[in-house]
Short mmCIF file of C-alpha atoms in Angstrom, two decimals:
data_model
loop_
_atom_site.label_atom_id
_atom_site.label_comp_id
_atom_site.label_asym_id
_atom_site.label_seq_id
_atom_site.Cartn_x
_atom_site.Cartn_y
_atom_site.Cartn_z
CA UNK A 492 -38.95 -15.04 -64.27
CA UNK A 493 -41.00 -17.82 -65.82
CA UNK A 494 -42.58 -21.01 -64.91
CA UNK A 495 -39.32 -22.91 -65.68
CA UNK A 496 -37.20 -20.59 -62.59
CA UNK A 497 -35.70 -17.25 -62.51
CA UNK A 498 -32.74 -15.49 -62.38
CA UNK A 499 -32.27 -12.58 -59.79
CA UNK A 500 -29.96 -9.85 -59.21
CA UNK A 501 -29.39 -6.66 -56.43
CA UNK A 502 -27.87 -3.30 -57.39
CA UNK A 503 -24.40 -3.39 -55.49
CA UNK A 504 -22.04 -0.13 -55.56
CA UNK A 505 -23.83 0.82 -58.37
CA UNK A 506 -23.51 -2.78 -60.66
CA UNK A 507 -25.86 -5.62 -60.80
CA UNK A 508 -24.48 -8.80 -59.31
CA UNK A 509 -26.17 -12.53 -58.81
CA UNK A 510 -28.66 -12.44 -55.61
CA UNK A 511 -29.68 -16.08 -56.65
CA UNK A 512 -31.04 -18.26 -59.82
CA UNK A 513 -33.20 -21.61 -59.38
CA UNK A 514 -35.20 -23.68 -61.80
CA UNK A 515 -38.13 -23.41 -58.95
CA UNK A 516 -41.11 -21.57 -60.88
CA UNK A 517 -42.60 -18.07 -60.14
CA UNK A 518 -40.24 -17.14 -56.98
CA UNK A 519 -40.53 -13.84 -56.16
CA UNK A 520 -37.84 -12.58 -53.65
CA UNK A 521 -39.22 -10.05 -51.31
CA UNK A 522 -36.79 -6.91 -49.60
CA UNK A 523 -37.18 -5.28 -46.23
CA UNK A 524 -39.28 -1.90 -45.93
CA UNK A 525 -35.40 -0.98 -44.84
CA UNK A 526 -33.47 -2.47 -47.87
CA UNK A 527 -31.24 -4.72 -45.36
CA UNK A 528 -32.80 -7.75 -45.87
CA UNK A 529 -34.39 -10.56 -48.98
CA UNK A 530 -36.45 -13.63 -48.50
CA UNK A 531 -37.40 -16.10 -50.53
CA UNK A 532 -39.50 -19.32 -51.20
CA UNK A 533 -38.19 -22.16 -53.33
CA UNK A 534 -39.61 -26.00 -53.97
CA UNK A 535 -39.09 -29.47 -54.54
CA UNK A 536 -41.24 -31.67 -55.67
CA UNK A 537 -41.08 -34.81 -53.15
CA UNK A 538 -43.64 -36.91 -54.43
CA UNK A 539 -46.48 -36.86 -56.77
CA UNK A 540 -49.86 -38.43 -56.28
CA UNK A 541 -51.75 -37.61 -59.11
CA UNK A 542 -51.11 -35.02 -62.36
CA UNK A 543 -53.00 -32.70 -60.27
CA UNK A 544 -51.60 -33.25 -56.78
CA UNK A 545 -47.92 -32.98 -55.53
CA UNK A 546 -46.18 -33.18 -52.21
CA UNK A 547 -43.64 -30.53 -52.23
CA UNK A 548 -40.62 -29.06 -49.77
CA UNK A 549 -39.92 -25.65 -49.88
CA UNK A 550 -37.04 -24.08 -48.86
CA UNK A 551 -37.67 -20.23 -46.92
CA UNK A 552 -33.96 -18.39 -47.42
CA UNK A 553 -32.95 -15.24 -45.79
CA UNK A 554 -30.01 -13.10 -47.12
CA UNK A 555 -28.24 -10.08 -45.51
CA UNK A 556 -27.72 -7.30 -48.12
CA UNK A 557 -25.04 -5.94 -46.12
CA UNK A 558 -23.01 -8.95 -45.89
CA UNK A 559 -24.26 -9.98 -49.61
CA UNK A 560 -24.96 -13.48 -48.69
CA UNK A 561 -27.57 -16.30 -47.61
CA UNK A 562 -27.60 -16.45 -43.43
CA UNK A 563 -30.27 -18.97 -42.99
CA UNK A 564 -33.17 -21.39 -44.23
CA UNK A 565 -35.40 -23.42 -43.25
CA UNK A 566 -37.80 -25.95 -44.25
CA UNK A 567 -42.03 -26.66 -44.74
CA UNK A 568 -43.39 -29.54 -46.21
CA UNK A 569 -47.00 -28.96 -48.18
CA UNK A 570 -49.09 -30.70 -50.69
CA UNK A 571 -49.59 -28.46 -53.45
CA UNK A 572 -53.01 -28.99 -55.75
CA UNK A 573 -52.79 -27.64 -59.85
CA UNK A 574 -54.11 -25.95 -61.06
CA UNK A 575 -54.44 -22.43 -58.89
CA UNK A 576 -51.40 -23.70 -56.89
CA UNK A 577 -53.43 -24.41 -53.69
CA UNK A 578 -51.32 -24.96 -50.84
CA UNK A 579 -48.50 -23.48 -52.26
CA UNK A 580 -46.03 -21.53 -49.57
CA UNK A 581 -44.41 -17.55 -50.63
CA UNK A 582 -42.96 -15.01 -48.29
CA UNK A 583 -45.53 -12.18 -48.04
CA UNK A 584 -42.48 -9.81 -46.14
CA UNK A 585 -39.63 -8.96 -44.36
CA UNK A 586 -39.72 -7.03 -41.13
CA UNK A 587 -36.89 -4.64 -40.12
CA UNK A 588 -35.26 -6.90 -38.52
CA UNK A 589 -35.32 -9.66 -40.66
CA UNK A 590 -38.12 -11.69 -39.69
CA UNK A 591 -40.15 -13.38 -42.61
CA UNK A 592 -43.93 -13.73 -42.99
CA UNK A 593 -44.76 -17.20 -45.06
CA UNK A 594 -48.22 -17.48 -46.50
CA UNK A 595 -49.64 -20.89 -47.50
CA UNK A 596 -52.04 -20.14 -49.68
CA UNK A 597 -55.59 -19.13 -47.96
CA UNK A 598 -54.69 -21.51 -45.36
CA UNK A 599 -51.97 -20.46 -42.93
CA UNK A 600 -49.83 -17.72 -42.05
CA UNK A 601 -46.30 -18.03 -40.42
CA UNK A 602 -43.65 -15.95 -38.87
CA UNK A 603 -39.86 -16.99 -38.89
CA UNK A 604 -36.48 -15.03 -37.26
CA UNK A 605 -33.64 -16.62 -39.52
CA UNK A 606 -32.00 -18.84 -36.38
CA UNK A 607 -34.98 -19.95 -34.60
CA UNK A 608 -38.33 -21.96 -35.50
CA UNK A 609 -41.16 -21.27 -37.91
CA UNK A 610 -43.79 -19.66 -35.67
CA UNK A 611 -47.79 -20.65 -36.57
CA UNK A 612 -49.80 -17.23 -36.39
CA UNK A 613 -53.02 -16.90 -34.88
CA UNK A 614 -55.68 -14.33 -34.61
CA UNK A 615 -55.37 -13.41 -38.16
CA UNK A 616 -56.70 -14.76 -41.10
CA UNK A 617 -54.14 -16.54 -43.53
CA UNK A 618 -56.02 -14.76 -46.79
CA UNK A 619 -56.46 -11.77 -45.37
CA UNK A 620 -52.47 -10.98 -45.30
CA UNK A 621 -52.32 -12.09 -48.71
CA UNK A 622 -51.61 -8.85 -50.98
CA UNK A 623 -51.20 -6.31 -48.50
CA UNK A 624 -47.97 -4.68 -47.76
CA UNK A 625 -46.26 -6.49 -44.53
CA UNK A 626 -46.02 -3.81 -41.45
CA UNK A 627 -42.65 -3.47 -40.45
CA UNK A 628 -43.81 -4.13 -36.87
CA UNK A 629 -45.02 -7.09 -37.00
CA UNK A 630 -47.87 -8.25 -39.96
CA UNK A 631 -51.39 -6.57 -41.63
CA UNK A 632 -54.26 -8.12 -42.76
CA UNK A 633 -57.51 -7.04 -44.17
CA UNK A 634 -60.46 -7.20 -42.19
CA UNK A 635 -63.64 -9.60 -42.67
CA UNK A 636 -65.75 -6.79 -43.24
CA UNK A 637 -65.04 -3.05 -43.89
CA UNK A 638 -62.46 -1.30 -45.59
CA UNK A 639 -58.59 -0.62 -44.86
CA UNK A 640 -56.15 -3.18 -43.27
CA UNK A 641 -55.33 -4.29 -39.38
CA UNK A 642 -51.96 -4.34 -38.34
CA UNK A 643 -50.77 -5.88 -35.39
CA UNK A 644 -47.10 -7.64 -33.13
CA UNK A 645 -46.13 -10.95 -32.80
CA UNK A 646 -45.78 -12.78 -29.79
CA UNK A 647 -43.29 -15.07 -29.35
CA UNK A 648 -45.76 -18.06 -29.49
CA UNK A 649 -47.75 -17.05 -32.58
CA UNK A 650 -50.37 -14.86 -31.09
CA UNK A 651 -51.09 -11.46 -33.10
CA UNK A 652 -52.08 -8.11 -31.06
CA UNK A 653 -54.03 -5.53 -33.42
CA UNK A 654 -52.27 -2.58 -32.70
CA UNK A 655 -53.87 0.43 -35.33
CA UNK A 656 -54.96 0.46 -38.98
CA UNK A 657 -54.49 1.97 -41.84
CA UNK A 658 -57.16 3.48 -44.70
CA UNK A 659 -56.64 0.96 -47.85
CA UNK A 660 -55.58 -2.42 -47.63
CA UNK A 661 -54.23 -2.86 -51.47
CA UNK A 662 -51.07 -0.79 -53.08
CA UNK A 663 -50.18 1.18 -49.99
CA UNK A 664 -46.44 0.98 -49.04
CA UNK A 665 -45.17 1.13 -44.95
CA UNK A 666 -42.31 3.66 -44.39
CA UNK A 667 -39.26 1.73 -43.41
CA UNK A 668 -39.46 2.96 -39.57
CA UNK A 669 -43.70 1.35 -39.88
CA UNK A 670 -44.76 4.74 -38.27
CA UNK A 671 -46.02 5.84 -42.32
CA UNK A 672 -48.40 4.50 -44.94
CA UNK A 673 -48.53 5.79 -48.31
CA UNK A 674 -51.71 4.72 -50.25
CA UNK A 675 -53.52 5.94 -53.24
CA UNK A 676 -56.99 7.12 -52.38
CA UNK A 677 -59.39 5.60 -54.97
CA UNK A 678 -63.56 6.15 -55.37
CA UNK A 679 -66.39 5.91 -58.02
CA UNK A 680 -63.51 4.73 -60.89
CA UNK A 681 -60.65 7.12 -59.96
CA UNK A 682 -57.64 7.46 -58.66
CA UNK A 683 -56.03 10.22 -56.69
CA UNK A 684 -53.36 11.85 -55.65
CA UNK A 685 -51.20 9.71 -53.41
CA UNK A 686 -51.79 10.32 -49.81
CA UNK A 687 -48.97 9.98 -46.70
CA UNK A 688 -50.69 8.27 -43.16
CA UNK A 689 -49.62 8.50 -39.99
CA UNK A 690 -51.59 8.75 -37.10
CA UNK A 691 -51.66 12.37 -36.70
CA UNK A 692 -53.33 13.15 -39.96
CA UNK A 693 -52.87 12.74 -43.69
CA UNK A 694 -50.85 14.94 -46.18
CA UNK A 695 -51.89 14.47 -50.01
CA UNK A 696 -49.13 14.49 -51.90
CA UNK A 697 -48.68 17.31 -54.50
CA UNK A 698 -48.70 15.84 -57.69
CA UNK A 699 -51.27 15.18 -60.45
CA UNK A 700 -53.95 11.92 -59.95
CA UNK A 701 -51.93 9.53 -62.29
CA UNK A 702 -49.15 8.70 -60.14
CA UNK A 703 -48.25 5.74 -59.06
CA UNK A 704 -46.48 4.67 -55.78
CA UNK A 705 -42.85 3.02 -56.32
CA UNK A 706 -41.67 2.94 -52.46
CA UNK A 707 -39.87 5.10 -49.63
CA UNK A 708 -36.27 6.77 -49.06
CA UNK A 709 -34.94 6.41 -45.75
CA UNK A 710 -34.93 10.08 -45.32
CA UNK A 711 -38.87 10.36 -45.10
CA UNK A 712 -39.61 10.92 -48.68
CA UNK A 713 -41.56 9.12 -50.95
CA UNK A 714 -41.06 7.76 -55.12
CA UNK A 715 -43.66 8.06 -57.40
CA UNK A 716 -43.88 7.93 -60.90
CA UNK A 717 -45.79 9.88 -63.63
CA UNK A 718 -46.62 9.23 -66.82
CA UNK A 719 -45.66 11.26 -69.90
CA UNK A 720 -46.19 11.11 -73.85
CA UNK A 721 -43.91 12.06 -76.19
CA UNK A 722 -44.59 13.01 -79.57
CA UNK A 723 -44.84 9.45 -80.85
CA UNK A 724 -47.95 7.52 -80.09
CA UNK A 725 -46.39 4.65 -78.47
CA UNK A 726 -43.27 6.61 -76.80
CA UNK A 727 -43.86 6.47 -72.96
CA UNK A 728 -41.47 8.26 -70.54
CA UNK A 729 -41.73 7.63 -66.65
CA UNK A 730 -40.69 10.64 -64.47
CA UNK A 731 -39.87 10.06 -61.01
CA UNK A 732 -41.03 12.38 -58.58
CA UNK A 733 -39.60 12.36 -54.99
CA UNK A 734 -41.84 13.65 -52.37
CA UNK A 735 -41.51 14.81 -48.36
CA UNK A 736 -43.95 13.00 -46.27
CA UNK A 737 -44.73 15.77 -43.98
CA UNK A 738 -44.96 18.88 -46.34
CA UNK A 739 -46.23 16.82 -49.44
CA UNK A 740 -44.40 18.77 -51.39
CA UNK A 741 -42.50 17.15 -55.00
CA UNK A 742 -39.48 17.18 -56.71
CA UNK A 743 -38.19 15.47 -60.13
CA UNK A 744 -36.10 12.65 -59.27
CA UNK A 745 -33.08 11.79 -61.49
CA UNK A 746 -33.92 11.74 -65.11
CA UNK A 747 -36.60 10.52 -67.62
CA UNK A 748 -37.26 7.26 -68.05
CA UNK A 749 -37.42 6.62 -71.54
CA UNK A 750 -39.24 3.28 -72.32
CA UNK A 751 -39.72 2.30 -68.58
CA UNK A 752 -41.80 -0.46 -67.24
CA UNK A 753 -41.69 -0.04 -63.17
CA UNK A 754 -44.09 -1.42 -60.90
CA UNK A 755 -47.05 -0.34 -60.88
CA UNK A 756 -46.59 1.42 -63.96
CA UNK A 757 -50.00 3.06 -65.81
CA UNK A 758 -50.41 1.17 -69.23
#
């Protein structure tokens, strides 16, 4: 990916094949909690009215994983401002069901069903949703004040209901079934041990402080990865760990890594 378009692919039977590739700059195509659906945001510049100000239409574009191709789209029309891309429009997630959450940037929040309108959401703030993991549900959002995030449905003319939340607002991942949240606990400069929410408790994962949370299994477990040296100074290794989200307890997950940059990765 780069500021001149990108070039994406999805692992199919075990190959990489083309999900899509567009000249639009800094897409980033976003997957269910449940891996059975991708959305996307891409642009076209309509008109410009200064260097600094554009009028631009973007394009929101669901795919089915299962069927391996595009199913719908739809359009939003936005003036975009340079240079910290105000007003720009990105898909913040995908519910289970394939509904997409659109963010314009600060200023609005919308939900669309690939099939039907784009739905204007209200009772949330727009900036608030912005980098926190979508609930599977419905949306989350950080609060005004205090810590964690809200999440809350949808009703079918915009209107959110708060329905629970959940201890951090940043990093956290939603199970695919939105009954879980994994987050990593952080205080005073450190980070611990990832922890597994639901609303009977917590269960800390077992496994050391520098982890870092890569997503869920369908079968209630959880991936994290771990950080190991080799001999040479600037060998890394990532080991991934997979670990039950009632019990807490791990298990090495496939092979090393050698060389590995995943997300969320310690440097």
């Amino acid at each position: 990916m780069t500021g001149h378009g990108s070039t994406w692919r999805i692992v199919r039977g075990g190959r990489l094949v083309p999900l899509f590739a567009t000249r639009s700059p800094y897409v980033l195509p976003v997957l269910s909690a449940n891996g059975r659906h991708v959305a996307w945001a891409v642009s076209q510049t309509l008109h410009r009215d200064s260097r600094f100000v554009t009028e631009q239409a973007y394009t929101l574009v669901a795919y089915d994983v299962a069927a391996g191709q595009v199913i719908a789209s739809t359009g939003l029309t936005t003036t975009v401002t340079c240079c910290d891309a105000g007003g720009a429009i990105r898909v913040l997630g995908v519910d289970a069901d394939g509904t997409v959450v659109a963010l314009r940037t600060d200023d609005k929040i919308w939900r669309w069903h690939p099939g039907s309108a784009v739905v204007l959401l209200t009772g949330i703030r727009a900036g608030g949703a912005d980098g926190v993991d979508q609930w599977p549900g419905g949306v989350s959002w950080r609060p005004v004040r205090g810590e964690g995030a809200f999440y809350g449905r949808v009703g079918a003319a915009g209107e959110v209901v708060r329905a629970g939340r959940v201890p951090e607002s940043e990093g956290g991942r939603w199970s695919p079934d939105g009954t879980s949240y994994v987050y990593q606990p952080f205080s005073k400069g450190t980070d611990h041990a990832p922890v597994v929410w639901t609303r009977d408790g917590r269960v800390r994962l077992h496994v050391r402080h520098l982890a870092r949370i890569i997503g869920w299994e369908p079968r209630r477990s959880v991936i994290v990865s771990v950080a190991r040296r080799e001999h040479q100074p600037r060998a890394r290794v990532a080991v991934l760990l997979r670990c039950h989200a009632r019990t807490g307890a791990c298990e090495r997950a496939g092979v090393p890594l050698h060389g590995a940059t995943l997300p969320e990765y310690l440097t």
